[in-house]
Short mmCIF file of C-alpha atoms in Angstrom, two decimals:
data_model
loop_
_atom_site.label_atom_id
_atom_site.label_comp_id
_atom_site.label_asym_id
_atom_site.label_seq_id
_atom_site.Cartn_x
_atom_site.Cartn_y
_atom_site.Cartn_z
CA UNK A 1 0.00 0.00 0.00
CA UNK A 2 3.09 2.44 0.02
CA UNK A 3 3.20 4.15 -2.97
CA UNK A 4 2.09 7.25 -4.39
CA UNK A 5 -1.36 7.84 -4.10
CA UNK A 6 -0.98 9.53 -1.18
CA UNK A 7 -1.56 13.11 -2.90
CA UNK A 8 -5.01 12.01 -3.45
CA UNK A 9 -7.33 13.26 -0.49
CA UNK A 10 -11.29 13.40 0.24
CA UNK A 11 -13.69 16.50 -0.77
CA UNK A 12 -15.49 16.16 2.19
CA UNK A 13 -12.91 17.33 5.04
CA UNK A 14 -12.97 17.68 8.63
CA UNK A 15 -10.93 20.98 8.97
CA UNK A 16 -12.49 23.64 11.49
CA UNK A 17 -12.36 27.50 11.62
CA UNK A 18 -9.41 28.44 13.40
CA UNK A 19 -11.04 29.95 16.44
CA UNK A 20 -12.47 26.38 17.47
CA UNK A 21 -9.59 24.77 16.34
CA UNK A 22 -7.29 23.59 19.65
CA UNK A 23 -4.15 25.60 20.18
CA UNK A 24 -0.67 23.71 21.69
CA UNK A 25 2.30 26.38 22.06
CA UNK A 26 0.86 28.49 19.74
CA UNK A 27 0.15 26.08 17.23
CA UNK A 28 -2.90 25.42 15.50
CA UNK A 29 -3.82 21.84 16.05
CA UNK A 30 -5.93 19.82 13.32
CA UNK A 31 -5.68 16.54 11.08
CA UNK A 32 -5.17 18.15 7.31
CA UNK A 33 -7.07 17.39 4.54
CA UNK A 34 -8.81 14.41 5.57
CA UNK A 35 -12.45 14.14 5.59
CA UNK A 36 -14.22 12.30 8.82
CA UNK A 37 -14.76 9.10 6.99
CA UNK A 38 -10.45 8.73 6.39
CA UNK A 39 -10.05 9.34 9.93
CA UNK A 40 -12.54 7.16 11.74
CA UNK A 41 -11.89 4.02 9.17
CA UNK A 42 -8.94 4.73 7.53
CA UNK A 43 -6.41 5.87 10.10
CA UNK A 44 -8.17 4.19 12.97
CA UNK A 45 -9.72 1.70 11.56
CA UNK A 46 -13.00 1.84 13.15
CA UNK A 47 -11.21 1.56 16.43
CA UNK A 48 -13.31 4.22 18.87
CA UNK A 49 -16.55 2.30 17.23
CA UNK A 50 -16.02 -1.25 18.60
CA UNK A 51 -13.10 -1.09 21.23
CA UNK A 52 -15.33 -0.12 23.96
CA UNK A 53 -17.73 -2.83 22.91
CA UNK A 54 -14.79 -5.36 23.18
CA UNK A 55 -13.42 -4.14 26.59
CA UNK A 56 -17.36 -4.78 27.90
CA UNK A 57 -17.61 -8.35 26.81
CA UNK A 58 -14.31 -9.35 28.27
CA UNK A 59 -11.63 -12.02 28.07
CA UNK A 60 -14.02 -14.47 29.16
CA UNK A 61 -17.40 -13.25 27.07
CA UNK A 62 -15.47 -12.66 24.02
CA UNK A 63 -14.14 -16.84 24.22
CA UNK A 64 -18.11 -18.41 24.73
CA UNK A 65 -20.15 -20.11 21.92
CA UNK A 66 -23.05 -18.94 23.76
CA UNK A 67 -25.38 -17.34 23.61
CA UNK A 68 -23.20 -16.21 20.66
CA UNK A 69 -19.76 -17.77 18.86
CA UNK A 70 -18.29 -13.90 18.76
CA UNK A 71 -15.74 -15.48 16.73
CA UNK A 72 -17.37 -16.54 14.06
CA UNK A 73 -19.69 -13.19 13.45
CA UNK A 74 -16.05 -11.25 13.34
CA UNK A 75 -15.02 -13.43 11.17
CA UNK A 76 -18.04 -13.55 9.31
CA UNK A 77 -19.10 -10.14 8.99
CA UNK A 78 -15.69 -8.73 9.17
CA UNK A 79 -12.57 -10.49 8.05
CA UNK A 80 -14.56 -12.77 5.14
CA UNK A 81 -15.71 -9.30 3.61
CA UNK A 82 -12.22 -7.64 3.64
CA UNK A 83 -10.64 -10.58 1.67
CA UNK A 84 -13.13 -10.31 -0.45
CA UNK A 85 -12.43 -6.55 -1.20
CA UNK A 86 -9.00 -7.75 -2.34
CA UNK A 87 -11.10 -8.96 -5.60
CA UNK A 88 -13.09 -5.69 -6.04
CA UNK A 89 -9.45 -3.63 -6.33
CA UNK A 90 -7.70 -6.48 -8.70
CA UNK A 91 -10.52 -7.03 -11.13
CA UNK A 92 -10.02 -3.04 -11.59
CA UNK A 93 -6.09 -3.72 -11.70
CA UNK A 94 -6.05 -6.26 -14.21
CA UNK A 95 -8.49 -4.56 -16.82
CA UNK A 96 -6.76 -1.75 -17.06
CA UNK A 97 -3.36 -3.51 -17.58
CA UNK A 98 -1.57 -2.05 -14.38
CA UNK A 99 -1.84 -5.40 -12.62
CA UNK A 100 -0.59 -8.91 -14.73
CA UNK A 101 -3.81 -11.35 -15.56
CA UNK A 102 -1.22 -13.74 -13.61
CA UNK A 103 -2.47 -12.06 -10.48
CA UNK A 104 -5.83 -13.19 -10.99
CA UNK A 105 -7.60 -17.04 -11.29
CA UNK A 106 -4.42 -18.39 -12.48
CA UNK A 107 -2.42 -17.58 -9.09
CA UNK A 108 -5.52 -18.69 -7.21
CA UNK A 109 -5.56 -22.11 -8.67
CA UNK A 110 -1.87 -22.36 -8.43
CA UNK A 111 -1.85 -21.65 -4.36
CA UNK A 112 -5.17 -24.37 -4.16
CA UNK A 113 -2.68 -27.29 -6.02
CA UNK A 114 0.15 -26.19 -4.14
CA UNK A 115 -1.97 -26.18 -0.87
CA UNK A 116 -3.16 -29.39 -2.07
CA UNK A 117 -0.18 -30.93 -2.84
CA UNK A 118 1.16 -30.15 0.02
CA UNK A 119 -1.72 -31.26 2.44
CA UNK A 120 -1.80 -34.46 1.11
CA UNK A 121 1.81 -34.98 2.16
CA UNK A 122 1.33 -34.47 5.61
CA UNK A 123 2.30 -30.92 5.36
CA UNK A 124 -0.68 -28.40 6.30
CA UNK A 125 -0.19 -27.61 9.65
CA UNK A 126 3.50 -26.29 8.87
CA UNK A 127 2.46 -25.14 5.72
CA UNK A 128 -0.67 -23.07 7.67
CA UNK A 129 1.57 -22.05 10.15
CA UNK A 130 4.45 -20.30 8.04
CA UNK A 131 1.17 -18.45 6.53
CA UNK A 132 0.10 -17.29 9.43
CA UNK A 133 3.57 -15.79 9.95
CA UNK A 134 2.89 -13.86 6.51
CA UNK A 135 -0.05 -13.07 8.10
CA UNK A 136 1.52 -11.18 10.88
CA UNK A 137 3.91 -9.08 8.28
CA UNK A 138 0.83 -8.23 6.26
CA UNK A 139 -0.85 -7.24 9.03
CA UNK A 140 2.20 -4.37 10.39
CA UNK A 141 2.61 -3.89 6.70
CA UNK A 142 -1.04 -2.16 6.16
CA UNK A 143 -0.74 0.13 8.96
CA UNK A 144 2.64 1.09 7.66
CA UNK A 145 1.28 2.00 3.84
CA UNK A 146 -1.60 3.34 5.44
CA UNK A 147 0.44 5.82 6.99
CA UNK A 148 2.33 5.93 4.20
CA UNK A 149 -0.83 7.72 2.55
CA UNK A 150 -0.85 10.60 5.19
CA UNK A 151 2.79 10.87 5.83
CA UNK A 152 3.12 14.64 3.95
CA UNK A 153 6.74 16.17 3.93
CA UNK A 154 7.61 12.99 5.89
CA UNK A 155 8.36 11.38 2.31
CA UNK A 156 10.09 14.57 0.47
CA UNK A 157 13.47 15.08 2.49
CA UNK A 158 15.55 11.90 2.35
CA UNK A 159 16.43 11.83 6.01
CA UNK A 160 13.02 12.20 7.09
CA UNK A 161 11.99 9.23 4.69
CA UNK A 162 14.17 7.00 6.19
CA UNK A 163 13.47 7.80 9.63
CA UNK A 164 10.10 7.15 8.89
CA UNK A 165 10.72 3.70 7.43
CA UNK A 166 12.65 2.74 10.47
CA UNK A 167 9.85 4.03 13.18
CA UNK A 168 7.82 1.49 11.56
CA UNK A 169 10.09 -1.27 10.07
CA UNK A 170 12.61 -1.74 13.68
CA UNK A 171 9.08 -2.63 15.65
CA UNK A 172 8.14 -5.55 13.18
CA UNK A 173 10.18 -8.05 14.30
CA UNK A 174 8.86 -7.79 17.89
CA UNK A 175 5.59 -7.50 16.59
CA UNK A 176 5.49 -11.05 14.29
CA UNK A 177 8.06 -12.76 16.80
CA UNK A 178 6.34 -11.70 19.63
CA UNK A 179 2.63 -12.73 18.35
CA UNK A 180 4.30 -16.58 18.48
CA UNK A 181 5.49 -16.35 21.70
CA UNK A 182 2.33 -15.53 23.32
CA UNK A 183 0.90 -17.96 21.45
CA UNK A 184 3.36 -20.50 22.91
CA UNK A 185 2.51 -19.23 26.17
CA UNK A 186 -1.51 -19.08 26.00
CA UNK A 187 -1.58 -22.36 24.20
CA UNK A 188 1.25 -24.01 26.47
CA UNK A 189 3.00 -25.02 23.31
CA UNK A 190 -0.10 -27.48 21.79
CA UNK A 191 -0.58 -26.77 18.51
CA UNK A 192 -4.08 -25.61 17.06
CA UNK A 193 -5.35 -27.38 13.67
CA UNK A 194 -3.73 -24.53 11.63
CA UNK A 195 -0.55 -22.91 13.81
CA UNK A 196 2.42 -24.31 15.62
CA UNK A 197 3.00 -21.72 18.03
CA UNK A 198 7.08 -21.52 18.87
CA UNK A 199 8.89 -20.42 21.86
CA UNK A 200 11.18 -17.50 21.01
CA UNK A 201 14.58 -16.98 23.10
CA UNK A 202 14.12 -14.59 25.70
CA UNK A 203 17.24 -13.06 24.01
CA UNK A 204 15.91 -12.13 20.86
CA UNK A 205 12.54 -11.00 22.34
CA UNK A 206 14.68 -8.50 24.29
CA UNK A 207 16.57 -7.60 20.94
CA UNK A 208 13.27 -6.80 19.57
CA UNK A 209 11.74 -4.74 22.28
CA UNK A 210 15.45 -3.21 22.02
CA UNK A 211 14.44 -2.06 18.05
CA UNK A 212 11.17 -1.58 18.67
CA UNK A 213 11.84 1.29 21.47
CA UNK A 214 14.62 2.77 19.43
CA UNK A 215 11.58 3.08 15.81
CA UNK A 216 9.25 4.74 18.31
CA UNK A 217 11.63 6.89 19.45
CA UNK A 218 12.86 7.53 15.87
CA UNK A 219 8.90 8.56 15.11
CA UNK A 220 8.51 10.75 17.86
CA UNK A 221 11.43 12.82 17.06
CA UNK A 222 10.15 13.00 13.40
CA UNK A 223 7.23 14.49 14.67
CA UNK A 224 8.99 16.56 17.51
CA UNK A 225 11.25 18.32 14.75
CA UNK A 226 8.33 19.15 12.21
CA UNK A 227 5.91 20.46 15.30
CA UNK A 228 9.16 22.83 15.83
CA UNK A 229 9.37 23.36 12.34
CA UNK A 230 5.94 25.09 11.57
CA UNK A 231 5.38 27.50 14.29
CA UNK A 232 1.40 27.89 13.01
CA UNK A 233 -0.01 24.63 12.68
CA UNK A 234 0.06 20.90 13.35
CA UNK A 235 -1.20 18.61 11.07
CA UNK A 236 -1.60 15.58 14.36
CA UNK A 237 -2.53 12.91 11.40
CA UNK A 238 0.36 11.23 11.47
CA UNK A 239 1.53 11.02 15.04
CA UNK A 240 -2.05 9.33 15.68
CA UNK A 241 -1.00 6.93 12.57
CA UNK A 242 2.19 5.86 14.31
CA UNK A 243 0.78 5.74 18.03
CA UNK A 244 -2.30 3.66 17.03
CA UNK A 245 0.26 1.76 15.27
CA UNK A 246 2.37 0.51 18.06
CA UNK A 247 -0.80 0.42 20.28
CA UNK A 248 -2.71 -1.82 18.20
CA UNK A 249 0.37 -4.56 17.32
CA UNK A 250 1.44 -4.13 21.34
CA UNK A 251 -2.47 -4.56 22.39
CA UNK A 252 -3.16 -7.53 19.94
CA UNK A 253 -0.12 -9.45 19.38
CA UNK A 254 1.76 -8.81 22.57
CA UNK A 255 -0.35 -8.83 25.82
CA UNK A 256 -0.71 -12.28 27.53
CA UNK A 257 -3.26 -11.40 29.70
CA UNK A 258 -5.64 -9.45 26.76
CA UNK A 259 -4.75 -12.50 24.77
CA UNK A 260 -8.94 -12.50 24.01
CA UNK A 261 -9.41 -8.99 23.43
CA UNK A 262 -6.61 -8.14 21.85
CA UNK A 263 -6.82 -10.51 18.79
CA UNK A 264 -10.73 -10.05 18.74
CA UNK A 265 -9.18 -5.95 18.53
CA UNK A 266 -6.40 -6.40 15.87
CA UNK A 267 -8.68 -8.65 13.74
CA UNK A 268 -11.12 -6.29 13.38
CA UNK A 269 -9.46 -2.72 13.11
CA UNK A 270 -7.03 -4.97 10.22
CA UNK A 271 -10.48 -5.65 8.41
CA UNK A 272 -11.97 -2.77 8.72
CA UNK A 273 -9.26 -0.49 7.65
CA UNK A 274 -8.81 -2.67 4.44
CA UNK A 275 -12.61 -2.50 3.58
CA UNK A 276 -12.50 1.34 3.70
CA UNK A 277 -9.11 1.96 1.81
CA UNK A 278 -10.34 -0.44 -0.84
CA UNK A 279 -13.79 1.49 -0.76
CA UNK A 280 -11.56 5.22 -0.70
CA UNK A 281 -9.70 4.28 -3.85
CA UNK A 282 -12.46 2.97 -5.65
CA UNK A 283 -14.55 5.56 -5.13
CA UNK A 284 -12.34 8.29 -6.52
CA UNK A 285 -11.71 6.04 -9.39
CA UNK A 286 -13.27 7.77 -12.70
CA UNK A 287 -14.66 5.81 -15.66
CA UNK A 288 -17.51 6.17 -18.34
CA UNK A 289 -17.58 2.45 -18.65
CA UNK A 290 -17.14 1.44 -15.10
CA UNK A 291 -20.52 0.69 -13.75
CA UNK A 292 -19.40 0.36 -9.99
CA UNK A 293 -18.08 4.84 -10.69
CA UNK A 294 -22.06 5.00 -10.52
CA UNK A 295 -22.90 3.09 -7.50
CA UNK A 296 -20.35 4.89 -5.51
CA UNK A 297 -21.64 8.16 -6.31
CA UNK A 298 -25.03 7.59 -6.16
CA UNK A 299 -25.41 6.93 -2.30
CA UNK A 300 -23.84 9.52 0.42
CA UNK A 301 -20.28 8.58 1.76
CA UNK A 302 -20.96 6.36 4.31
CA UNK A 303 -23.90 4.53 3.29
CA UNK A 304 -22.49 3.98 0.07
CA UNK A 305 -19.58 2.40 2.16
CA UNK A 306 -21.19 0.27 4.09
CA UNK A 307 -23.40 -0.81 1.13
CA UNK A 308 -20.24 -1.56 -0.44
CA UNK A 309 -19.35 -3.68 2.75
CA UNK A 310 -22.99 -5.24 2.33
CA UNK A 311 -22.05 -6.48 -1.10
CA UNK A 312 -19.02 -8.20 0.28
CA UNK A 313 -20.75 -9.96 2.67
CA UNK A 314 -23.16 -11.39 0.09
CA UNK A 315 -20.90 -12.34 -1.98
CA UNK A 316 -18.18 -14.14 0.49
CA UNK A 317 -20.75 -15.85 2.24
CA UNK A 318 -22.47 -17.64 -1.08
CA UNK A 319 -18.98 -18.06 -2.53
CA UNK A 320 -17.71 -19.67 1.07
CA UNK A 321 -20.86 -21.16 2.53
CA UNK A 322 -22.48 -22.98 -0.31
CA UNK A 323 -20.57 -22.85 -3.49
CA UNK A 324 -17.30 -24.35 -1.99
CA UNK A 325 -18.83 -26.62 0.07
CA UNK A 326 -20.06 -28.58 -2.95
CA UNK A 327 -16.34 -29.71 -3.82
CA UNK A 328 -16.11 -31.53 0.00
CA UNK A 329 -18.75 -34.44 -1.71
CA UNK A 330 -15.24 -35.66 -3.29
CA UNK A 331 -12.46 -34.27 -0.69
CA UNK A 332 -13.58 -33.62 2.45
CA UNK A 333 -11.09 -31.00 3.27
CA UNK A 334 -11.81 -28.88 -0.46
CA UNK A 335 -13.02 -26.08 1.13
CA UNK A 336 -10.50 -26.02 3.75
CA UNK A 337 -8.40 -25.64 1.37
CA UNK A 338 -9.70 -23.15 -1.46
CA UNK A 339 -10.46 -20.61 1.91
CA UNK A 340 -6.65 -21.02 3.14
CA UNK A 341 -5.70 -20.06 -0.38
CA UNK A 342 -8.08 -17.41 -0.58
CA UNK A 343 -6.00 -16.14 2.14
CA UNK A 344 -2.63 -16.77 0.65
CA UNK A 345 -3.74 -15.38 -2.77
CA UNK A 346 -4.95 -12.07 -0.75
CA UNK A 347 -1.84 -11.80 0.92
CA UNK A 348 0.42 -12.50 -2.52
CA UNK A 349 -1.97 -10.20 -4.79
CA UNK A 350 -1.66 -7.46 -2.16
CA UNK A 351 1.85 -6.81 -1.98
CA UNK A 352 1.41 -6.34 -5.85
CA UNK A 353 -1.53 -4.28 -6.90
CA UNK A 354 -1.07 -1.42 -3.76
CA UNK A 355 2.28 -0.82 -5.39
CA UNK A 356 3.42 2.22 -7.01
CA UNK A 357 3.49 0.83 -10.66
CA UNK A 358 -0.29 -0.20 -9.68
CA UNK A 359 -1.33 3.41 -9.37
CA UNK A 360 -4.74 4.93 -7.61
#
């Protein structure tokens, strides 16, 4: 998602007269261009909407089956529809020749035989397992190119472009190593049907939290010098990026004790924030012969977004509940299967089409 579409900005912003704007040394205090929709979905990825829901039910409600499986409604209504949206970018990508046909069916089918190959040799559970470490690094990754979008004269000076890299990069390895070592601990080391969870030397856990102090630090002196630099106005955008950024992958990959809550947390703000950047881009796509160019204008912002999210639903759940089921008549785990590549292929196509050479 890093590339350079992040000149492109919302009609509709959020930017208030200067006497009711907040004030901090003088300064001016405000998030930019971005309209209310970027901020609340976007940047936070829904976040203020369903935390406090989360932190009602609990470690303990958020784990029941009844009266209802809260797992399977998130992943339901949430993560199913944001894979999808993967599809609704790339069909766009490939037509107009700025994403290879490759990309498409023919890399879908590929990762289903591989998966299959694979499975059938006793294989899955490692094979699951080193996806679910991809998972992790797309996961940091998104919230890095999302910020990426917002990131201003962050990206012009050369210095400043690196230190931004390196507030976000150093904290990854923490982040991905660290998920698997509360796993490890949570799980006491007993494998689930899809993830081997793996101890990880206290050593290099200390390494990490080592890199990951010294990126924050490197992001909050970014920030420091260009508050000091404009003696007028803040744009705060940003700083809320990288904060939410280390608060989310801390909260959902790194706390033992929110184990619950935190992946129920991370899950959903992942989801959410993909559904709406997929929706933002779309919708500022222009073409005479692109039908969808007329459903997104037709409705106001945010039902037309969560319209958009309706259709996603729809169409994941008769794709996933009933049309792949059909193929488990001749292999039982067919389905299994084609939804773990679904995955893969969303992960592969991703790191791909939200390129530069991709475009808006």
């Amino acid at each position: 998602m890093e590339s350079g579409l992040a000149s492109q900005t919302m009609n509709t912003t959020v930017s208030l007269p200067a006497r009711v704007r907040p004030k901090l040394f003088g300064r001016l205090i405000g998030i930019g261009n971005l309209s209310s929709f970027e901020m609340m979905f976007v940047v936070l990825g829904g976040l203020p909407l369903f935390l406090p829901f989360i932190l009602f039910l609990g470690e303990s409600g958020l784990a029941q089956q009844q009266p209802i499986y809260w797992y399977f409604w998130v992943n339901a209504i949430v993560s199913m529809p944001h894979t999808c949206a993967t599809y609704a970018r790339l069909e766009r990508k490939i037509r107009e020749g700025k994403t290879s046909w490759w990309f498409g069916i023919p890399l879908y089918v590929g990762i289903v035989a591989a998966l299959s190959l694979l499975t059938m040799a006793g294989h899955f559970l490692v094979t699951m397992t080193a996806v679910n470490v991809w998972q992790s690094y797309h996961y940091v990754r998104q919230v890095y190119g999302v910020s990426s979008l917002y990131a201003g004269d962050r990206k012009t000076d050369p210095d400043d472009r690196k230190q931004f890299f390196w507030a976000y990069h150093l904290a990854m390895p923490l982040f991905i190593l660290g998920r698997w070592d509360v796993l490890y601990t949570v799980w006491n080391g007993v494998p689930s049907d899809a993830i081997i969870p793996v101890r990880v030397p206290i050593a290099i856990i200390v390494a990490c939290v080592v890199l990951a102090a010294i990126g924050f630090s490197r992001g909050i002196s970014l920030e420091f010098k260009r508050f000091m630099a404009n003696q007028t106005q803040f744009d705060c955008t940003p700083l809320i990026a990288l904060c939410t950024y280390y608060f989310i992958h801390y909260y959902g990959f790194l706390s033992v004790a929110n184990f619950q809550r935190g992946f129920m947390t991370v899950t959903i703000f992942h989801a959410i924030q993909y559904i709406a950047l997929v929706w933002l881009f779309e919708s500022r796509h222009r073409s005479k012969t692109q039908l969808s160019t007329t459903f997104y204008q037709k409705f106001p912002q945010l039902a037309s977004f969560l319209l958009f999210w309706a259709l996603l639903f729809v169409a994941g759940s008769i794709f996933q509940d009933h049309l792949l089921t059909m193929g488990n008549v001749f292999w039982l785990k067919f389905s299994t299967i084609c939804l773990s590549a679904i995955s893969v292929h969303h992960y592969a196509v991703d790191s791909v089409m939200w390129g530069r050479k991709s475009g808006g």
